[in-house]
Amino acid sequence: MTSNDMQHDDPRQTTAEAGSGAEPAADAAPASEQAEANAGATAGVLAALTAERDEFKDRTLRTLAEMENLRRRTEREVTDARTYAVTNFARDVLNVADNIRRALDSVPAEARSAAEGALKGLIDGIELTERDLAKTLERHGVKLVEPKGQRFDPNRHQAMFEVPDSEVPTGTVVQVVQAGYVIGDRVLRPALVGVAKGGPKATTNPADAA
């Protein structure tokens, strides 16, 4: 083969080689753009999934908090129902307790101490009934309020009159006209009391001030 023939072949070979070398360079740009597009789409999906996850997490936490509040409220309502279910009945029973106490108070102290036989048995029976009634009420959360000698508390006592007394602080309960009762931490019936006046000013109890 002559040198001229080789020269004629070289342009075709060169062109073919040039063409084969240019194709990868032309395809590289679209591939890079596609990769960037895929990465952008993936980031968008990831961001959407993250936002959805955070929303579900927030809803779950809110639901758990609401359920916990509901559980506590239900427990409190059940406890209150158990404690105060007998309120109306207990208030009616207090009338029976008052009548028993009036029956005992109607017997003079001298006659009670000197009582014998059937009368003594009757008095002892009434006293026993009064004690059993008080224990029964206490088992159901109803307790007697004994305010005599205490500072007047408008939340638990009802003042009926004032008693001039210079020896005790003003505002001290010195007489109980009718016993009071509480059920749980609520007043079932305030005590009817007489309150001292004219004495020294009552000192403030730090516990009361708190």
mmCIF file of C-alpha atoms in Angstrom:
data_model
loop_
_atom_site.group_PDB
_atom_site.id
_atom_site.type_symbol
_atom_site.label_atom_id
_atom_site.label_comp_id
_atom_site.label_asym_id
_atom_site.label_seq_id
_atom_site.Cartn_x
_atom_site.Cartn_y
_atom_site.Cartn_z
ATOM 1 C CA MET A 1 0.000 0.000 0.000
ATOM 2 C CA THR A 2 1.339 3.364 -1.005
ATOM 3 C CA SER A 3 1.674 6.424 1.163
ATOM 4 C CA ASN A 4 -1.121 8.120 -0.733
ATOM 5 C CA ASP A 5 -3.512 5.326 0.101
ATOM 6 C CA MET A 6 -2.630 5.662 3.774
ATOM 7 C CA GLN A 7 -3.229 9.378 3.588
ATOM 8 C CA HIS A 8 -6.665 8.751 2.098
ATOM 9 C CA ASP A 9 -7.552 6.316 4.842
ATOM 10 C CA ASP A 10 -6.399 8.555 7.688
ATOM 11 C CA PRO A 11 -9.153 11.211 7.355
ATOM 12 C CA ARG A 12 -11.893 8.604 7.702
ATOM 13 C CA GLN A 13 -10.190 6.966 10.622
ATOM 14 C CA THR A 14 -9.557 10.284 12.241
ATOM 15 C CA THR A 15 -13.157 11.321 11.739
ATOM 16 C CA ALA A 16 -14.417 8.042 13.168
ATOM 17 C CA GLU A 17 -12.127 8.310 16.122
ATOM 18 C CA ALA A 18 -13.153 11.893 16.687
ATOM 19 C CA GLY A 19 -16.796 10.946 16.469
ATOM 20 C CA SER A 20 -16.384 8.073 18.917
ATOM 21 C CA GLY A 21 -14.583 10.324 21.377
ATOM 22 C CA ALA A 22 -17.173 13.137 21.231
ATOM 23 C CA GLU A 23 -20.225 11.018 22.069
ATOM 24 C CA PRO A 24 -19.380 10.388 25.809
ATOM 25 C CA ALA A 25 -18.758 14.087 26.303
ATOM 26 C CA ALA A 26 -22.143 14.926 24.807
ATOM 27 C CA ASP A 27 -23.920 12.355 27.018
ATOM 28 C CA ALA A 28 -22.159 13.452 30.232
ATOM 29 C CA ALA A 29 -24.132 16.684 30.604
ATOM 30 C CA PRO A 30 -27.624 15.115 30.419
ATOM 31 C CA ALA A 31 -26.573 12.378 32.838
ATOM 32 C CA SER A 32 -25.344 14.954 35.340
ATOM 33 C CA GLU A 33 -28.550 16.954 35.004
ATOM 34 C CA GLN A 34 -30.618 13.790 35.502
ATOM 35 C CA ALA A 35 -28.645 12.930 38.646
ATOM 36 C CA GLU A 36 -29.220 16.406 40.023
ATOM 37 C CA ALA A 37 -32.932 16.146 39.212
ATOM 38 C CA ASN A 38 -33.130 12.762 40.949
ATOM 39 C CA ALA A 39 -31.319 14.135 43.975
ATOM 40 C CA GLY A 40 -33.690 17.096 44.112
ATOM 41 C CA ALA A 41 -36.716 14.833 43.861
ATOM 42 C CA THR A 42 -35.321 12.578 46.593
ATOM 43 C CA ALA A 43 -34.705 15.567 48.873
ATOM 44 C CA GLY A 44 -38.251 16.784 48.267
ATOM 45 C CA VAL A 45 -39.712 13.371 49.112
ATOM 46 C CA LEU A 46 -37.527 13.147 52.208
ATOM 47 C CA ALA A 47 -38.620 16.601 53.363
ATOM 48 C CA ALA A 48 -42.279 15.683 52.843
ATOM 49 C CA LEU A 49 -41.862 12.418 54.742
ATOM 50 C CA THR A 50 -40.057 14.236 57.574
ATOM 51 C CA ALA A 51 -42.827 16.820 57.830
ATOM 52 C CA GLU A 52 -45.441 14.048 57.820
ATOM 53 C CA ARG A 53 -43.529 12.179 60.516
ATOM 54 C CA ASP A 54 -43.290 15.294 62.684
ATOM 55 C CA GLU A 55 -47.017 15.926 62.243
ATOM 56 C CA PHE A 56 -47.893 12.361 63.258
ATOM 57 C CA LYS A 57 -45.528 12.604 66.220
ATOM 58 C CA ASP A 58 -47.144 15.855 67.361
ATOM 59 C CA ARG A 59 -50.615 14.348 67.015
ATOM 60 C CA THR A 60 -49.556 11.263 68.959
ATOM 61 C CA LEU A 61 -48.103 13.331 71.786
ATOM 62 C CA ARG A 62 -51.229 15.484 71.937
ATOM 63 C CA THR A 63 -53.438 12.395 72.004
ATOM 64 C CA LEU A 64 -51.372 10.825 74.787
ATOM 65 C CA ALA A 65 -51.548 14.056 76.789
ATOM 66 C CA GLU A 66 -55.323 14.257 76.327
ATOM 67 C CA MET A 67 -55.705 10.611 77.365
ATOM 68 C CA GLU A 68 -53.619 11.214 80.488
ATOM 69 C CA ASN A 69 -55.707 14.257 81.400
ATOM 70 C CA LEU A 70 -58.874 12.245 80.817
ATOM 71 C CA ARG A 71 -57.556 9.425 82.996
ATOM 72 C CA ARG A 72 -56.748 11.801 85.845
ATOM 73 C CA ARG A 73 -60.075 13.600 85.526
ATOM 74 C CA THR A 74 -61.927 10.274 85.519
ATOM 75 C CA GLU A 75 -60.038 9.070 88.596
ATOM 76 C CA ARG A 76 -60.848 12.329 90.376
ATOM 77 C CA GLU A 77 -64.520 12.076 89.437
ATOM 78 C CA VAL A 78 -64.678 8.458 90.592
ATOM 79 C CA THR A 79 -63.014 9.373 93.895
ATOM 80 C CA ASP A 80 -65.392 12.296 94.395
ATOM 81 C CA ALA A 81 -68.356 10.096 93.557
ATOM 82 C CA ARG A 82 -67.279 7.555 96.158
ATOM 83 C CA THR A 83 -66.581 10.216 98.771
ATOM 84 C CA TYR A 84 -69.629 12.404 98.267
ATOM 85 C CA ALA A 85 -72.226 9.913 97.021
ATOM 86 C CA VAL A 86 -73.794 9.723 100.500
ATOM 87 C CA THR A 87 -73.927 13.497 100.985
ATOM 88 C CA ASN A 88 -77.710 13.865 100.821
ATOM 89 C CA PHE A 89 -78.311 10.735 102.869
ATOM 90 C CA ALA A 90 -75.751 11.790 105.491
ATOM 91 C CA ARG A 91 -77.310 15.244 105.737
ATOM 92 C CA ASP A 92 -80.666 13.619 106.511
ATOM 93 C CA VAL A 93 -79.112 11.283 109.069
ATOM 94 C CA LEU A 94 -77.699 14.285 110.916
ATOM 95 C CA ASN A 95 -81.253 15.123 111.962
ATOM 96 C CA VAL A 96 -81.397 11.749 113.703
ATOM 97 C CA ALA A 97 -78.085 12.477 115.437
ATOM 98 C CA ASP A 98 -79.429 15.854 116.567
ATOM 99 C CA ASN A 99 -82.567 14.264 118.020
ATOM 100 C CA ILE A 100 -80.526 11.702 119.928
ATOM 101 C CA ARG A 101 -78.342 14.455 121.382
ATOM 102 C CA ARG A 102 -81.419 16.505 122.334
ATOM 103 C CA ALA A 103 -82.887 13.470 124.100
ATOM 104 C CA LEU A 104 -79.727 13.081 126.173
ATOM 105 C CA ASP A 105 -79.476 16.805 126.916
ATOM 106 C CA SER A 106 -83.071 16.828 128.112
ATOM 107 C CA VAL A 107 -82.083 14.657 131.075
ATOM 108 C CA PRO A 108 -80.542 16.795 133.849
ATOM 109 C CA ALA A 109 -77.033 15.837 134.863
ATOM 110 C CA GLU A 110 -78.145 15.075 138.423
ATOM 111 C CA ALA A 111 -80.916 12.779 137.229
ATOM 112 C CA ARG A 112 -78.546 11.022 134.846
ATOM 113 C CA SER A 113 -75.951 10.368 137.537
ATOM 114 C CA ALA A 114 -78.579 9.159 139.957
ATOM 115 C CA ALA A 115 -80.477 7.042 137.422
ATOM 116 C CA GLU A 116 -80.997 3.394 138.253
ATOM 117 C CA GLY A 117 -82.684 0.395 136.792
ATOM 118 C CA ALA A 118 -84.670 0.855 133.597
ATOM 119 C CA LEU A 119 -83.971 4.588 133.371
ATOM 120 C CA LYS A 120 -80.244 4.031 133.559
ATOM 121 C CA GLY A 121 -80.516 1.303 130.938
ATOM 122 C CA LEU A 122 -82.465 3.636 128.681
ATOM 123 C CA ILE A 123 -79.908 6.417 129.029
ATOM 124 C CA ASP A 124 -77.013 4.027 128.433
ATOM 125 C CA GLY A 125 -78.774 2.634 125.369
ATOM 126 C CA ILE A 126 -79.277 6.079 123.876
ATOM 127 C CA GLU A 127 -75.638 6.981 124.489
ATOM 128 C CA LEU A 128 -74.534 3.727 122.865
ATOM 129 C CA THR A 129 -76.758 4.456 119.864
ATOM 130 C CA GLU A 130 -75.251 7.915 119.531
ATOM 131 C CA ARG A 131 -71.701 6.514 119.569
ATOM 132 C CA ASP A 132 -72.531 3.818 117.018
ATOM 133 C CA LEU A 133 -74.174 6.365 114.745
ATOM 134 C CA ALA A 134 -71.108 8.619 114.942
ATOM 135 C CA LYS A 135 -68.813 5.663 114.075
ATOM 136 C CA THR A 136 -71.041 4.699 111.149
ATOM 137 C CA LEU A 137 -70.976 8.227 109.778
ATOM 138 C CA GLU A 138 -67.211 8.387 110.176
ATOM 139 C CA ARG A 139 -66.766 5.150 108.231
ATOM 140 C CA HIS A 140 -68.466 6.909 105.335
ATOM 141 C CA GLY A 141 -66.251 9.983 105.606
ATOM 142 C CA VAL A 142 -68.603 12.114 107.725
ATOM 143 C CA LYS A 143 -66.828 13.641 110.715
ATOM 144 C CA LEU A 144 -67.960 15.812 113.593
ATOM 145 C CA VAL A 145 -66.637 19.374 113.789
ATOM 146 C CA GLU A 146 -65.712 20.398 117.338
ATOM 147 C CA PRO A 147 -64.966 24.118 117.120
ATOM 148 C CA LYS A 148 -65.207 25.141 120.776
ATOM 149 C CA GLY A 149 -62.058 27.013 121.771
ATOM 150 C CA GLN A 150 -60.965 27.422 118.172
ATOM 151 C CA ARG A 151 -60.760 30.560 116.112
ATOM 152 C CA PHE A 152 -63.960 31.302 114.214
ATOM 153 C CA ASP A 153 -63.766 29.993 110.652
ATOM 154 C CA PRO A 154 -66.516 31.328 108.366
ATOM 155 C CA ASN A 155 -65.943 28.403 106.036
ATOM 156 C CA ARG A 156 -66.889 25.871 108.730
ATOM 157 C CA HIS A 157 -68.805 27.837 111.341
ATOM 158 C CA GLN A 158 -71.883 30.006 111.359
ATOM 159 C CA ALA A 159 -71.937 32.689 114.051
ATOM 160 C CA MET A 160 -75.311 32.970 115.778
ATOM 161 C CA PHE A 161 -74.418 35.542 118.423
ATOM 162 C CA GLU A 162 -71.519 37.228 120.205
ATOM 163 C CA VAL A 163 -70.540 36.603 123.812
ATOM 164 C CA PRO A 164 -68.764 39.371 125.763
ATOM 165 C CA ASP A 165 -65.612 37.766 127.155
ATOM 166 C CA SER A 166 -62.425 39.666 127.944
ATOM 167 C CA GLU A 167 -60.409 36.574 128.842
ATOM 168 C CA VAL A 168 -60.250 34.944 125.411
ATOM 169 C CA PRO A 169 -59.197 36.454 122.084
ATOM 170 C CA THR A 170 -61.925 38.098 120.073
ATOM 171 C CA GLY A 171 -63.307 35.705 117.474
ATOM 172 C CA THR A 172 -62.882 32.575 119.590
ATOM 173 C CA VAL A 173 -65.732 30.071 119.525
ATOM 174 C CA VAL A 174 -66.984 29.845 123.122
ATOM 175 C CA GLN A 175 -70.308 28.098 122.633
ATOM 176 C CA VAL A 176 -71.638 25.502 120.200
ATOM 177 C CA VAL A 177 -75.383 25.639 119.591
ATOM 178 C CA GLN A 178 -75.422 22.875 116.965
ATOM 179 C CA ALA A 179 -72.613 20.536 115.971
ATOM 180 C CA GLY A 180 -71.162 20.814 112.495
ATOM 181 C CA TYR A 181 -70.013 18.045 110.162
ATOM 182 C CA VAL A 182 -67.694 17.678 107.209
ATOM 183 C CA ILE A 183 -67.607 15.016 104.508
ATOM 184 C CA GLY A 184 -64.228 14.538 102.905
ATOM 185 C CA ASP A 185 -62.836 18.051 102.621
ATOM 186 C CA ARG A 186 -66.246 19.692 102.202
ATOM 187 C CA VAL A 187 -68.561 21.144 104.791
ATOM 188 C CA LEU A 188 -71.657 19.010 105.146
ATOM 189 C CA ARG A 189 -73.201 21.328 107.736
ATOM 190 C CA PRO A 190 -71.596 24.338 109.420
ATOM 191 C CA ALA A 191 -71.498 24.433 113.195
ATOM 192 C CA LEU A 192 -73.775 27.030 114.782
ATOM 193 C CA VAL A 193 -71.651 28.853 117.319
ATOM 194 C CA GLY A 194 -71.368 31.785 119.687
ATOM 195 C CA VAL A 195 -68.247 33.910 119.253
ATOM 196 C CA ALA A 196 -66.367 35.860 121.921
ATOM 197 C CA LYS A 197 -65.875 39.599 121.677
ATOM 198 C CA GLY A 198 -64.201 42.227 123.822
ATOM 199 C CA GLY A 199 -61.043 40.242 124.516
ATOM 200 C CA PRO A 200 -57.513 40.716 123.153
ATOM 201 C CA LYS A 201 -57.042 40.732 119.432
ATOM 202 C CA ALA A 202 -56.498 37.251 118.039
ATOM 203 C CA THR A 203 -52.962 36.606 116.848
ATOM 204 C CA THR A 204 -52.475 35.462 113.283
ATOM 205 C CA ASN A 205 -51.426 31.867 112.937
ATOM 206 C CA PRO A 206 -48.538 31.578 110.429
ATOM 207 C CA ALA A 207 -50.124 28.406 109.095
ATOM 208 C CA ASP A 208 -53.383 30.253 108.478
ATOM 209 C CA ALA A 209 -51.550 33.111 106.770
ATOM 210 C CA ALA A 210 -49.867 30.631 104.465
#
